[in-house]
Amino acid sequence: MDDFHKLSEAEAVINTPRQEEDDPERSTLHRPLLKENQTLSSNSIAVVGVGAKVSHIESLDYEINENDLFKQDWRSRSKKDILQYIFSKWLLAFLIGLLTGLIATLINLAVENIAGYKLLVVVEYIEQKRYLMGFVYIAVANLLLTVVASVLCVCFAPTAAGPGIPEIKAYLNGIDTPNMFGAAPLFVKIIGSIGAVSAGLDLGKEGPLVHIGCCIASLLGQGGPDNYRVKWRWLRYFNNDRDRRDLITCGSSAGVCAAFRSPVGGVLFALEEVATWWRSALLWRTFFSTAVVVVILRAFIEYCKSGNCGLFGRGGLIMFDVSGVSVTYHLTDIIPVVVIGILGGILGSLYNHFLHKVLKVYNIINEKGKLPKLLLSLSVSLFTSICMFGLPFLAKCRPCDPALLDMGCPTTGGTGNFKKFNCPAGYYNDLATLLITTNDEAVRNIFSINTSDEFHIFSLILFFILYCILGLITFGIAVPSGLFLPIILMGSAYGRILGIIMEPYTKIDQGLYAVLAAASLMAGSMRMTVSLCVIFLELTNNLLLLPITMIVILIAKTVGDCFNPSIYDIILELKGLPFLDAHPEPWMRNITVGELADHKPAVVTLSGIEKVGRIVEVLKNTTHNGFPVVDIGVVPPMGPPNDVAELHGLVLRAHLILVLKKKWFLQERRRAEDWEVRQNFTSMELAERGGKVDEVRVTKDEMEMFVDLHPLTNTNPYTVVESMSVAKAMVLFRQLGLRHMLIIPKYQAAGVHPLVGILTRQDLRAHNILSAFPQLEKSAGNKRGH
């Protein structure tokens, strides 16, 4: 069952059907008192999922379930088993890097060749002065490619639309978004990315590559798709959320590395942007995965240099190389660098603001069905084709430098900064250089060094305005799309414009202005810092840019934070995913977890030896995922044998359903023997996700039998004292990746119940708490006002 039900003791379903809420049999066991705003808990806006409702979402069990079976399993493991487990982790890390690198190369090859041959035909029509035919060809070709990408997303894998990075952040934060890392999203993401990028849409393949890496990692860890899993014995170690989380973290790092050929940047991206939980062993494996990706990409680049890959040349795998150029700047150049950073923060926050508004409008369209989604994608594609083909006619032809006439100025097809387009011999169209080309080639052109006179400011202003509009209307349609490339193109355009304006006052090259502005806009929108700085350094291959790149990024992020959250946080909120932020609200220190528990109904507990009928009743009438196990009448090791209650631990819903499925029942109320438990259960079975209680059939006679829950109970759940502040509990909950946190009383004594309450993810969300404690909202508002 799903486990988000506002603020009940354990987690329940988002978008719980109204008839379930009104069911009196259900309401007797739980009635949430801390009510969450329905616009958040039932938000059906699915920005990246293109209208897919965010429902049926569970938390993930990252915590180690230390029950008797788990302890016995670890005691019985030999050195061979442990080495096998370690070797399997490194093998999977290698395979993640290998497959991600191969698929990234395939996508680059396909995009460069499909888009390249399409543009060559368009250029041929233009040389023949057949402009109408040229436009019809490019528009129809782009529409067909968009149809392929959009139909796949709408009909086969809606979760493949968008970049997928917000959902990856949510998963690594402890939220299981369904159908996100399967075989269908992987296939649609690959084919859809090729189609969407080849269609010339204002989107990149960087975000989708991160999602692709995570899909590969998930499929490898579980042995393939759900219906066709490989039952390899070694894979039994990875049948748990904890190890799957590590693999998906490796996949996200490999995806970023494949997008930018930046191994260190990929590792830092996972650490800074997507991962909530980290450890040193994971650092080594993610770095190993990215190293494998880089080797694969380098091998294919060397192979393709001989002309064996069609039009694939530099392939977008490296955007900007100034390793052979001397980069110099002086103290006075700090002023324009600071201006770039401030502008990047302002423009990035403005982009986030307007994109938020556009995505809300798109949600209304997407909710009307599949056909409106397809029509929206085709409309954006047609508008993009009109602008790409028509705007270069507004730019004036510029004469080629006589020294460059023999070096390919102007160029008719292929790569270069001097596209002839509609110009006479010896002239080139600077705006066509940026528009009638692939997105990666446009980045290389606008980043190019020592080209201060090649782009007119009017053309750059047109380019900037166009990509601002396209960047807003393209993201959110039903195709795989990334945010990195649109933001880089927008940032580099305003950087060039600023470089032209500041040219009399500084010696910084316009190409470097473009690089710094692109970095600042990404920092202003995505709020990345360390990973972004390293990515740009690995792209430019020049450590001399480190100081000014750091300054620009820090300023842009600081300015952007003054206005709104990062773009990924905005998407997480739109999708209704209960993401726990790293920093609690200041007012959370004014309330304790005990006070929070007082606003919740009585905890549903089970006895250590429980009747089958009671277990079935609890499972059917609640949606809780975990149940505290409390033994009454325990004889304490010291003191008089009073009526003492003992908190034995926490048992999961999945384990209770497994018991019912196996019909592991006892005729009388007694403790089960160890051999009885090991004969019926294995620790690997307990790691599997359970089914639904409706699938279990229990007879009337079996209802009167008993189950010994002690061997299946996690005897060491994380607990906090009722006097702990909510702020401290939230930090602990997030950093440990918990699903449940038990609240125990401050004073232990006979007659005192050993459990005060239980906290879950929804209990710790700021909006839910403020709904129950309006006085905290007033104090929070006063602090913001001051």
mmCIF file with all atom_site columns, N, CA, C and O in Angstrom, residues 545-565:
data_model
loop_
_atom_site.group_PDB
_atom_site.id
_atom_site.type_symbol
_atom_site.label_atom_id
_atom_site.label_alt_id
_atom_site.label_comp_id
_atom_site.label_asym_id
_atom_site.label_entity_id
_atom_site.label_seq_id
_atom_site.pdbx_PDB_ins_code
_atom_site.Cartn_x
_atom_site.Cartn_y
_atom_site.Cartn_z
_atom_site.occupancy
_atom_site.B_iso_or_equiv
_atom_site.pdbx_formal_charge
_atom_site.auth_seq_id
_atom_site.auth_comp_id
_atom_site.auth_asym_id
_atom_site.auth_atom_id
_atom_site.pdbx_PDB_model_num
ATOM 1  N N  . LEU A 1 545 ? 40.782 29.459 -15.449 1.00 0.00 ? 545 LEU A N  1
ATOM 2  C CA . LEU A 1 545 ? 39.444 30.025 -15.324 1.00 0.00 ? 545 LEU A CA 1
ATOM 3  C C  . LEU A 1 545 ? 38.832 29.781 -13.948 1.00 0.00 ? 545 LEU A C  1
ATOM 4  O O  . LEU A 1 545 ? 37.738 30.277 -13.667 1.00 0.00 ? 545 LEU A O  1
ATOM 5  N N  . LEU A 1 546 ? 39.519 29.006 -13.093 1.00 0.00 ? 546 LEU A N  1
ATOM 6  C CA . LEU A 1 546 ? 38.929 28.612 -11.822 1.00 0.00 ? 546 LEU A CA 1
ATOM 7  C C  . LEU A 1 546 ? 38.521 29.800 -10.955 1.00 0.00 ? 546 LEU A C  1
ATOM 8  O O  . LEU A 1 546 ? 37.378 29.837 -10.470 1.00 0.00 ? 546 LEU A O  1
ATOM 9  N N  . PRO A 1 547 ? 39.387 30.795 -10.709 1.00 0.00 ? 547 PRO A N  1
ATOM 10 C CA . PRO A 1 547 ? 38.986 31.878 -9.784  1.00 0.00 ? 547 PRO A CA 1
ATOM 11 C C  . PRO A 1 547 ? 37.745 32.639 -10.240 1.00 0.00 ? 547 PRO A C  1
ATOM 12 O O  . PRO A 1 547 ? 36.818 32.840 -9.455  1.00 0.00 ? 547 PRO A O  1
ATOM 13 N N  . ILE A 1 548 ? 37.739 33.071 -11.510 1.00 0.00 ? 548 ILE A N  1
ATOM 14 C CA . ILE A 1 548 ? 36.588 33.873 -11.948 1.00 0.00 ? 548 ILE A CA 1
ATOM 15 C C  . ILE A 1 548 ? 35.336 33.015 -12.102 1.00 0.00 ? 548 ILE A C  1
ATOM 16 O O  . ILE A 1 548 ? 34.219 33.500 -11.898 1.00 0.00 ? 548 ILE A O  1
ATOM 17 N N  . THR A 1 549 ? 35.487 31.731 -12.439 1.00 0.00 ? 549 THR A N  1
ATOM 18 C CA . THR A 1 549 ? 34.322 30.848 -12.516 1.00 0.00 ? 549 THR A CA 1
ATOM 19 C C  . THR A 1 549 ? 33.695 30.669 -11.137 1.00 0.00 ? 549 THR A C  1
ATOM 20 O O  . THR A 1 549 ? 32.465 30.696 -10.983 1.00 0.00 ? 549 THR A O  1
ATOM 21 N N  . MET A 1 550 ? 34.540 30.514 -10.125 1.00 0.00 ? 550 MET A N  1
ATOM 22 C CA . MET A 1 550 ? 34.024 30.375 -8.760  1.00 0.00 ? 550 MET A CA 1
ATOM 23 C C  . MET A 1 550 ? 33.279 31.640 -8.329  1.00 0.00 ? 550 MET A C  1
ATOM 24 O O  . MET A 1 550 ? 32.193 31.561 -7.734  1.00 0.00 ? 550 MET A O  1
ATOM 25 N N  . ILE A 1 551 ? 33.846 32.798 -8.618  1.00 0.00 ? 551 ILE A N  1
ATOM 26 C CA . ILE A 1 551 ? 33.210 34.056 -8.222  1.00 0.00 ? 551 ILE A CA 1
ATOM 27 C C  . ILE A 1 551 ? 31.845 34.197 -8.882  1.00 0.00 ? 551 ILE A C  1
ATOM 28 O O  . ILE A 1 551 ? 30.837 34.526 -8.236  1.00 0.00 ? 551 ILE A O  1
ATOM 29 N N  . VAL A 1 552 ? 31.800 33.936 -10.182 1.00 0.00 ? 552 VAL A N  1
ATOM 30 C CA . VAL A 1 552 ? 30.548 34.080 -10.934 1.00 0.00 ? 552 VAL A CA 1
ATOM 31 C C  . VAL A 1 552 ? 29.471 33.155 -10.379 1.00 0.00 ? 552 VAL A C  1
ATOM 32 O O  . VAL A 1 552 ? 28.321 33.555 -10.158 1.00 0.00 ? 552 VAL A O  1
ATOM 33 N N  . ILE A 1 553 ? 29.822 31.898 -10.146 1.00 0.00 ? 553 ILE A N  1
ATOM 34 C CA . ILE A 1 553 ? 28.838 30.914 -9.697  1.00 0.00 ? 553 ILE A CA 1
ATOM 35 C C  . ILE A 1 553 ? 28.332 31.241 -8.296  1.00 0.00 ? 553 ILE A C  1
ATOM 36 O O  . ILE A 1 553 ? 27.128 31.166 -8.016  1.00 0.00 ? 553 ILE A O  1
ATOM 37 N N  . LEU A 1 554 ? 29.237 31.615 -7.396  1.00 0.00 ? 554 LEU A N  1
ATOM 38 C CA . LEU A 1 554 ? 28.821 31.935 -6.028  1.00 0.00 ? 554 LEU A CA 1
ATOM 39 C C  . LEU A 1 554 ? 27.903 33.145 -5.991  1.00 0.00 ? 554 LEU A C  1
ATOM 40 O O  . LEU A 1 554 ? 26.898 33.154 -5.265  1.00 0.00 ? 554 LEU A O  1
ATOM 41 N N  . ILE A 1 555 ? 28.228 34.174 -6.768  1.00 0.00 ? 555 ILE A N  1
ATOM 42 C CA . ILE A 1 555 ? 27.386 35.372 -6.793  1.00 0.00 ? 555 ILE A CA 1
ATOM 43 C C  . ILE A 1 555 ? 26.019 35.040 -7.376  1.00 0.00 ? 555 ILE A C  1
ATOM 44 O O  . ILE A 1 555 ? 24.976 35.443 -6.838  1.00 0.00 ? 555 ILE A O  1
ATOM 45 N N  . ALA A 1 556 ? 25.995 34.299 -8.489  1.00 0.00 ? 556 ALA A N  1
ATOM 46 C CA . ALA A 1 556 ? 24.733 33.969 -9.149  1.00 0.00 ? 556 ALA A CA 1
ATOM 47 C C  . ALA A 1 556 ? 23.830 33.139 -8.240  1.00 0.00 ? 556 ALA A C  1
ATOM 48 O O  . ALA A 1 556 ? 22.617 33.393 -8.142  1.00 0.00 ? 556 ALA A O  1
ATOM 49 N N  . LYS A 1 557 ? 24.397 32.169 -7.552  1.00 0.00 ? 557 LYS A N  1
ATOM 50 C CA . LYS A 1 557 ? 23.579 31.346 -6.649  1.00 0.00 ? 557 LYS A CA 1
ATOM 51 C C  . LYS A 1 557 ? 23.042 32.181 -5.493  1.00 0.00 ? 557 LYS A C  1
ATOM 52 O O  . LYS A 1 557 ? 21.866 32.054 -5.107  1.00 0.00 ? 557 LYS A O  1
ATOM 53 N N  . THR A 1 558 ? 23.886 33.044 -4.931  1.00 0.00 ? 558 THR A N  1
ATOM 54 C CA . THR A 1 558 ? 23.451 33.870 -3.810  1.00 0.00 ? 558 THR A CA 1
ATOM 55 C C  . THR A 1 558 ? 22.320 34.797 -4.217  1.00 0.00 ? 558 THR A C  1
ATOM 56 O O  . THR A 1 558 ? 21.317 34.932 -3.491  1.00 0.00 ? 558 THR A O  1
ATOM 57 N N  . VAL A 1 559 ? 22.446 35.418 -5.380  1.00 0.00 ? 559 VAL A N  1
ATOM 58 C CA . VAL A 1 559 ? 21.393 36.318 -5.861  1.00 0.00 ? 559 VAL A CA 1
ATOM 59 C C  . VAL A 1 559 ? 20.120 35.541 -6.154  1.00 0.00 ? 559 VAL A C  1
ATOM 60 O O  . VAL A 1 559 ? 19.008 35.957 -5.796  1.00 0.00 ? 559 VAL A O  1
ATOM 61 N N  . GLY A 1 560 ? 20.253 34.379 -6.805  1.00 0.00 ? 560 GLY A N  1
ATOM 62 C CA . GLY A 1 560 ? 19.075 33.582 -7.131  1.00 0.00 ? 560 GLY A CA 1
ATOM 63 C C  . GLY A 1 560 ? 18.322 33.112 -5.908  1.00 0.00 ? 560 GLY A C  1
ATOM 64 O O  . GLY A 1 560 ? 17.077 33.090 -5.886  1.00 0.00 ? 560 GLY A O  1
ATOM 65 N N  . ASP A 1 561 ? 19.059 32.751 -4.849  1.00 0.00 ? 561 ASP A N  1
ATOM 66 C CA . ASP A 1 561 ? 18.422 32.274 -3.619  1.00 0.00 ? 561 ASP A CA 1
ATOM 67 C C  . ASP A 1 561 ? 17.578 33.355 -2.944  1.00 0.00 ? 561 ASP A C  1
ATOM 68 O O  . ASP A 1 561 ? 16.708 33.046 -2.117  1.00 0.00 ? 561 ASP A O  1
ATOM 69 N N  . CYS A 1 562 ? 17.838 34.605 -3.264  1.00 0.00 ? 562 CYS A N  1
ATOM 70 C CA . CYS A 1 562 ? 17.064 35.689 -2.672  1.00 0.00 ? 562 CYS A CA 1
ATOM 71 C C  . CYS A 1 562 ? 15.640 35.762 -3.232  1.00 0.00 ? 562 CYS A C  1
ATOM 72 O O  . CYS A 1 562 ? 14.775 36.422 -2.634  1.00 0.00 ? 562 CYS A O  1
ATOM 73 N N  . PHE A 1 563 ? 15.389 35.114 -4.368  1.00 0.00 ? 563 PHE A N  1
ATOM 74 C CA . PHE A 1 563 ? 14.102 35.269 -5.043  1.00 0.00 ? 563 PHE A CA 1
ATOM 75 C C  . PHE A 1 563 ? 13.240 34.007 -4.999  1.00 0.00 ? 563 PHE A C  1
ATOM 76 O O  . PHE A 1 563 ? 12.057 34.087 -4.668  1.00 0.00 ? 563 PHE A O  1
ATOM 77 N N  . ASN A 1 564 ? 13.774 32.856 -5.332  1.00 0.00 ? 564 ASN A N  1
ATOM 78 C CA . ASN A 1 564 ? 12.956 31.640 -5.371  1.00 0.00 ? 564 ASN A CA 1
ATOM 79 C C  . ASN A 1 564 ? 13.848 30.399 -5.283  1.00 0.00 ? 564 ASN A C  1
ATOM 80 O O  . ASN A 1 564 ? 15.076 30.512 -5.342  1.00 0.00 ? 564 ASN A O  1
ATOM 81 N N  . PRO A 1 565 ? 13.253 29.215 -5.125  1.00 0.00 ? 565 PRO A N  1
ATOM 82 C CA . PRO A 1 565 ? 14.065 27.993 -5.054  1.00 0.00 ? 565 PRO A CA 1
ATOM 83 C C  . PRO A 1 565 ? 14.651 27.628 -6.412  1.00 0.00 ? 565 PRO A C  1
ATOM 84 O O  . PRO A 1 565 ? 14.378 28.280 -7.435  1.00 0.00 ? 565 PRO A O  1
#
